[in-house]
Every structure is written in C-alpha cells, then in structure tokens.
Coordinates of C-alpha atoms in Angstrom, one line a residue:
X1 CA 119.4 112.4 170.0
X2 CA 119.0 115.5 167.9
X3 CA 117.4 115.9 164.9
X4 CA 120.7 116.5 163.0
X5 CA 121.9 113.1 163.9
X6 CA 121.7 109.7 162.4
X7 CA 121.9 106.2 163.2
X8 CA 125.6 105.2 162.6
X9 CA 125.3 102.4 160.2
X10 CA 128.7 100.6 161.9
X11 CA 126.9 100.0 165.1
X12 CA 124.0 99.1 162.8
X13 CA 125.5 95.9 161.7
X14 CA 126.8 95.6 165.0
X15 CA 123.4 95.8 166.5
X16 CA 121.8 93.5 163.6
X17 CA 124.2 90.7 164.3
X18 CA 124.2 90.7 167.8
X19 CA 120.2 90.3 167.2
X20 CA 120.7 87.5 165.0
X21 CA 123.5 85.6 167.1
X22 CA 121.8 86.3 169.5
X23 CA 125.5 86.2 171.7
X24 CA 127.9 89.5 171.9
X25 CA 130.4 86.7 171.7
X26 CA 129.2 85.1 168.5
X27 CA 129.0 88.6 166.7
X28 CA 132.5 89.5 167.5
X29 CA 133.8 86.6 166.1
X30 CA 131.6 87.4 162.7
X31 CA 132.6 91.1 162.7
X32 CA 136.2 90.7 163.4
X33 CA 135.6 92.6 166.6
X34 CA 136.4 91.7 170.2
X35 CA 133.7 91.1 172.7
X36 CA 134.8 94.5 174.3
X37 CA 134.4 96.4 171.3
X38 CA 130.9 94.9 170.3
X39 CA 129.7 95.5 173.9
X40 CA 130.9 99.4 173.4
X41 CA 129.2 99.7 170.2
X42 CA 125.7 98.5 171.7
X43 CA 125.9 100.8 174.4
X44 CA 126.9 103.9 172.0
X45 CA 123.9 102.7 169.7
X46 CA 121.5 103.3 172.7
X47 CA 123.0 106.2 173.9
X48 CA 122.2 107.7 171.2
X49 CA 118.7 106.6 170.5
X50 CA 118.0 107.0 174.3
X51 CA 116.7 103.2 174.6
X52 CA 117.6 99.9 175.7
X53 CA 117.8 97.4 172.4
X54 CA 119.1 94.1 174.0
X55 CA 118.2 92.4 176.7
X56 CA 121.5 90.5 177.8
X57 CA 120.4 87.4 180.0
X58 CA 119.5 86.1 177.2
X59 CA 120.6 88.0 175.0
X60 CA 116.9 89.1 172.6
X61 CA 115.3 92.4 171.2
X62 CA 113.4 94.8 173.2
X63 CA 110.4 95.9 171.8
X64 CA 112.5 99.1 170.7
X65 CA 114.8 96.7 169.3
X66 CA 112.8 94.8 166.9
X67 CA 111.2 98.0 165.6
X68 CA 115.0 98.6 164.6
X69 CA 115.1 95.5 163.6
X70 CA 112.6 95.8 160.5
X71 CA 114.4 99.5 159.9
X72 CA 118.2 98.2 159.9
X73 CA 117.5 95.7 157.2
X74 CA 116.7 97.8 153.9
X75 CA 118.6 100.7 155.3
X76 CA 121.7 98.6 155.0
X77 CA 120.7 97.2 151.9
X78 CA 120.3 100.2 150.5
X79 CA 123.5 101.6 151.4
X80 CA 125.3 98.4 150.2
X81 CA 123.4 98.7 146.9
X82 CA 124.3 102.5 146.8
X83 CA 127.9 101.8 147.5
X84 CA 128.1 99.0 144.9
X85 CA 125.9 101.7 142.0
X86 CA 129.2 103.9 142.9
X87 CA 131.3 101.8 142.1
X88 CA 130.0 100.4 139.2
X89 CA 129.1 103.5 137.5
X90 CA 133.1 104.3 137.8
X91 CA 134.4 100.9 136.7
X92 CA 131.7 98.9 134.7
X93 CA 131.8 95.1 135.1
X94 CA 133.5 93.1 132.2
X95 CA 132.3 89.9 133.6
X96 CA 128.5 88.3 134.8
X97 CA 127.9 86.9 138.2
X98 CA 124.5 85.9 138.5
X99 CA 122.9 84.4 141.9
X100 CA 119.8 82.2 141.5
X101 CA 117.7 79.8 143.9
X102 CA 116.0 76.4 142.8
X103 CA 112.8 77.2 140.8
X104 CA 114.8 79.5 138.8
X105 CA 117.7 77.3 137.3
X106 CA 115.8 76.3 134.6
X107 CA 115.4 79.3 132.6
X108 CA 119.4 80.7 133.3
X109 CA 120.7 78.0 131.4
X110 CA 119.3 79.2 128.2
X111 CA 119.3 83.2 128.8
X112 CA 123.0 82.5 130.0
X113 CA 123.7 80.8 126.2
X114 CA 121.8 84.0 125.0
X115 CA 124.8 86.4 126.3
X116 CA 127.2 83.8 125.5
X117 CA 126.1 84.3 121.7
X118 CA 126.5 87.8 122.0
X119 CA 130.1 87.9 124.2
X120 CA 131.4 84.6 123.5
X121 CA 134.8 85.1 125.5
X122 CA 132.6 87.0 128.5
X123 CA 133.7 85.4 132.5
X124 CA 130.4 84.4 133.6
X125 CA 129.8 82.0 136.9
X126 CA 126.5 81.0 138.9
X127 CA 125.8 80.9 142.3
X128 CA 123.2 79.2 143.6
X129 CA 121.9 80.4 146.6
X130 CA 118.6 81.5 149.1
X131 CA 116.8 84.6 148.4
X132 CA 118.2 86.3 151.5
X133 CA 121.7 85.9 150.6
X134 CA 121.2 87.0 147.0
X135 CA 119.6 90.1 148.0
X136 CA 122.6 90.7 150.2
X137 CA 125.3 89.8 147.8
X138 CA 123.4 92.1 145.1
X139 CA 123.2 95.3 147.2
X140 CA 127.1 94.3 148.5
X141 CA 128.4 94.0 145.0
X142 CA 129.9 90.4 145.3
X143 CA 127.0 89.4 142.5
X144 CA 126.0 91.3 139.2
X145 CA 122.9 90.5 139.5
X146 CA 120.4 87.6 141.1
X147 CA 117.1 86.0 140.3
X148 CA 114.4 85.5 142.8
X149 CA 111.2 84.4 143.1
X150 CA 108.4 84.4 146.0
X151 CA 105.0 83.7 146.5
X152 CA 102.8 87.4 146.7
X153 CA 99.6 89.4 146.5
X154 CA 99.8 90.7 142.7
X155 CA 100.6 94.3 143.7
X156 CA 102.8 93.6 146.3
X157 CA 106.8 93.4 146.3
X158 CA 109.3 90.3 147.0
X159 CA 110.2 90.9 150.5
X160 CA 113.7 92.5 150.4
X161 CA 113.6 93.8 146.9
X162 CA 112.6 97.5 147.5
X163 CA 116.6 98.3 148.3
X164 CA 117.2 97.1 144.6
X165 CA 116.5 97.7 141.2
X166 CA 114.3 95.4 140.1
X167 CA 113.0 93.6 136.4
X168 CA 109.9 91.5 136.6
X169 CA 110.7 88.0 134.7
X170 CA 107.5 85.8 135.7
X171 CA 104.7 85.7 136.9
X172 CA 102.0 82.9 137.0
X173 CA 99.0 81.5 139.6
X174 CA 99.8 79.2 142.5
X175 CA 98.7 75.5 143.6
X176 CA 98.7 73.7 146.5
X177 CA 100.2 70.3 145.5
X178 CA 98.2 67.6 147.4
X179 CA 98.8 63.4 147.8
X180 CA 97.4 61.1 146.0
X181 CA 94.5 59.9 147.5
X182 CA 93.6 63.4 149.6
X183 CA 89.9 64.6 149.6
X184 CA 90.9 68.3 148.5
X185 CA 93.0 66.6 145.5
X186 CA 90.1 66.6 143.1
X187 CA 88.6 70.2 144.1
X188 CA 89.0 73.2 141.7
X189 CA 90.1 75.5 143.9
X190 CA 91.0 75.7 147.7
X191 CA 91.2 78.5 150.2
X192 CA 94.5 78.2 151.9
X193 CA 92.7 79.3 155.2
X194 CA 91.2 75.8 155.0
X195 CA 94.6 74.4 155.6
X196 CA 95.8 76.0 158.5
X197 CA 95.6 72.7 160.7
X198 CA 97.5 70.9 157.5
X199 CA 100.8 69.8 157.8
X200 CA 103.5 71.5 155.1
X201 CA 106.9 70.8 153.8
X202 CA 109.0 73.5 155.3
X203 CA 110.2 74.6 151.6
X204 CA 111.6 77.8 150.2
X205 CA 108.2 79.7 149.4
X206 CA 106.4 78.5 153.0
X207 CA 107.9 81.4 155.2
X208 CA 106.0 83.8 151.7
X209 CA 102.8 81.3 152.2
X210 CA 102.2 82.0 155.9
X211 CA 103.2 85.9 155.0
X212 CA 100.9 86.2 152.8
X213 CA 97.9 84.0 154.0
X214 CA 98.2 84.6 157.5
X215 CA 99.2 81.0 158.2
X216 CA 100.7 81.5 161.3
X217 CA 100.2 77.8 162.8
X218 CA 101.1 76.0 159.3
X219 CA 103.2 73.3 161.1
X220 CA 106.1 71.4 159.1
X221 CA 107.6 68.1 160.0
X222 CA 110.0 68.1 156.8
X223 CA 112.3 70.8 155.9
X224 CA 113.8 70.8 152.1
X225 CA 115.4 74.3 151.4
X226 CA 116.0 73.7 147.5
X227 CA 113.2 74.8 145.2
X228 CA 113.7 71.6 142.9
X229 CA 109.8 71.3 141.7
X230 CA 110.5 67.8 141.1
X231 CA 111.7 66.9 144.7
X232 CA 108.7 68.7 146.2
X233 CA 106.0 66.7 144.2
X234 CA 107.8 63.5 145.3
X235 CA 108.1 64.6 148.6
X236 CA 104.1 65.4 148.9
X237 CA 103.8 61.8 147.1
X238 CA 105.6 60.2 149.7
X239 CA 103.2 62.0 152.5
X240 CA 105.2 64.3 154.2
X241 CA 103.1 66.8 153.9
X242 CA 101.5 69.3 151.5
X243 CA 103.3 72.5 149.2
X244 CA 102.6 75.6 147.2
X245 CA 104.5 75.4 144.0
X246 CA 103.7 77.7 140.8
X247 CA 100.6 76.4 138.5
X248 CA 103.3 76.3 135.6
X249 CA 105.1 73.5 138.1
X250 CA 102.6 71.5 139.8
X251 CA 100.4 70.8 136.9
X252 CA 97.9 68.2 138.7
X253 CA 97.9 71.1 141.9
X254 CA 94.7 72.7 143.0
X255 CA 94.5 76.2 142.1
X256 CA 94.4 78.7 145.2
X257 CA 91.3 80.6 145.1
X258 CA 91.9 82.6 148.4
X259 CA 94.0 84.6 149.0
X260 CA 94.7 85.9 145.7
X261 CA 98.7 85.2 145.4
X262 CA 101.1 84.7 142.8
X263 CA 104.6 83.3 142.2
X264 CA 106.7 85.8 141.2
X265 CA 110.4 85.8 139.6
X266 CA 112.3 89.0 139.5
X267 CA 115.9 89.6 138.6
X268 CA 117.5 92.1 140.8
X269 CA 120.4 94.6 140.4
X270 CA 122.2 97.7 141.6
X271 CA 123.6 99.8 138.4
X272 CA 122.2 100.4 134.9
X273 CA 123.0 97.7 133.2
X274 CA 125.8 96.6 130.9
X275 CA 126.2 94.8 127.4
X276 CA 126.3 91.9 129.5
X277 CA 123.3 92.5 131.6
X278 CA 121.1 93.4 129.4
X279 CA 121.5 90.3 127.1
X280 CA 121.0 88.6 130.0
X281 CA 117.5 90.4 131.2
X282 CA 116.2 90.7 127.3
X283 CA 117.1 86.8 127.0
X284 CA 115.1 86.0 129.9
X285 CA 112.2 88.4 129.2

C-alpha cells in the first residue's frame, strides 16, 4: 500500500460489521450485500493493507484487526458527521430531532417547552435511545442533535464524542449507591478499587465505571440498560448488587473519593446550529 492510498471507507463498514457479527453471513444480510460480495471486500481490504484482519473459523480480529478496529470507529463517524455538516449547511433543518438516554429525560421536557415558546408550530420528536446509537444517528444525520451522559476523569472526553461537535450541559460528582444495611453505606467516601470483588448492576454507566477505574473483574448478575435513577436505587435496595449514579441522583450514595470521575452530560451535533437548536442548547444551559 502506497503512501498516496487510503483505506476505502466501503470495505470499512464492511470490515466493522463483519467484526461485530462476527459471521460474513450475518453482515451481508445487514449491508444488503451477498456473502460473495462481503467475502471480496475483506480480501480487497487486506490486500491493500498487506495483513490478515479476520480469522474465519471463527470468524474474530487478528491483532491487526482490532488495532483497525479502534481506527474504523471515529473515522466513520467523522465522515458521517461531515457528510451530514454538508448537507445541512445547504438545506438547514426546519424541524428538531433530538436523541436522549435515561438520566437525561428529565431536563428535555422543559428545554423542549423552551423552543416550543419560541417556534410554537416547530416538528419536534424524541428518541430515546443508548449512547452508541445516538452518536451514530448524530454523525449520520437521522438525529439533529442527541444528549449523552457518561461517567469520566474531569479532563477527559465521552467516549465517542471527539467525531462531533460537542456543548457541555452538566456536570456533577459521582456515588456509589449501596443497600441498606452495607458496611461501606455509612462511610464518606470510598475508593472504587475497594470494590473490585463487589457485585454491580450491569447498568448504562458500568462499561464508563470499569473504563475509567480499571474495574476489569466488576462482575454483574443483573442487567438494566435504562438509566431511570429511580429503578437503579430500587434495584440496589432489593440487593442485586451495587451502582454509580450522579451525586445530584443518589442523594444518600457515598461519594467516590478515587479515582477522581464525574458524570457528565453533553449534547452533541454536526452543523452550526439553527433557531431551533440553539433555543434548545441555551434552554438547557
């Protein structure tokens, strides 16, 4: 491969959703591609990097592949985010879609009533889904716009958000929530390192936990994907295990003293923003 070429970003998402099926089969049928022509496209992607990025019995990353791997994702992003910027900038949006997850529902009711006042026959519509997915709908242009939050060190990122633009909406301390009853409920602080042997409620924000405080043998029994605050608590009540929520959330929570993270909220977005937009973003700020 010559220094004048580049990775074609076609065999890209090819490559990126063989990875994550994890079947040549399985991608086809997402892509709207034969088996044949997936196949093809592997074999022309490591051609031209001079590599071998699948294994095929089973089908997995090589090492050279999951390098890739962490390249492909924000280098599609970004070119998704570009191509929606274009487009934007030639046509801009008379209407608001806005993507949000759990912990974030409460403050879009009232920042959406905020643009309402201000464009009263406006289309506006919500949709509620993971960080990941928001991300990508963003950078594709199927959303305006998205809130998402995450659990971080204070200088660092939301995974995923470099590709975008991005507006900081909140910020505040996190707390492990604990059972009634637990010896570490009445501390005033707690290192999350002294959990590592705990048992957690697979939540939203563990997969930023373990990131972020190395957590690599937190163990989960329970899995609750929403990011209701509410739920959570009753869920640690009831025993199934412990969670990090925000401070502002988990009032009765011990504060984590180590590492030093925070919950974050951002809203995300691809082109300078509109009437509509920006009522949005001042009436959350």
């Amino acid at each position: 491969m010559s220094d004048a070429d580049v990775v074609d970003p076609h065999l890209l998402r090819t490559f990126v959703a063989v990875a994550r099926h994890g079947s040549f089969s399985l991608a086809a049928a997402d892509l709207g591609y034969t088996q044949s022509a997936v196949s093809q496209q592997i074999a022309a992607l490591e051609h031209d990097l001079g590599v071998t990025l699948l294994h095929r019995r089973p089908v997995r990353p090589t090492s050279a592949g999951t390098r890739l791997l962490q390249h492909a994702a924000p280098l599609l992003l970004r070119l998704d985010a570009a191509r929606a910027d274009v487009r934007d900038a030639a046509e801009p949006p008379g209407s608001l879609t806005l993507g949000f997850c759990g912990p974030t529902a409460g403050p879009v009711a009232a920042a959406l009533a905020a643009v309402r006042r201000e464009r009263p026959d406006a289309p506006l519509a919500l949709r509620t889904l993971p960080r990941a997915e928001i991300l990508a709908a963003v950078a594709a242009g199927t959303l305006d716009a998205g809130l998402v939050d995450g659990v971080v060190a204070p200088t660092d990122p939301l995974p995923g958000t470099a590709a975008l633009r991005t507006v900081p909406i909140a910020e505040s301390p996190v707390a492990v929530a604990f059972p009634p009853g637990h010896p570490l409920a009445a501390r005033g602080g707690v290192r999350l390192s002294d959990l590592a042997d705990a048992v957690w409620i697979d939540s939203a924000l563990l997969p930023d936990v373990r990131a972020a405080a190395g957590l690599d043998r937190a163990r989960a029994v329970l899995t609750y994907p929403g990011g209701d605050s509410a739920t959570l608590l009753a869920l640690v009540a009831a025993g199934h295990g412990l969670t990090v929520l925000p401070a502002t959330a988990a009032p009765q929570g011990v504060p984590v003293t180590a590492p030093r993270l925070v919950h974050r909220v951002d809203l995300v977005h691809t082109h300078a923003p509109g009437p509509l937009l920006t009522a949005l973003i001042n009436a959350l700020k």
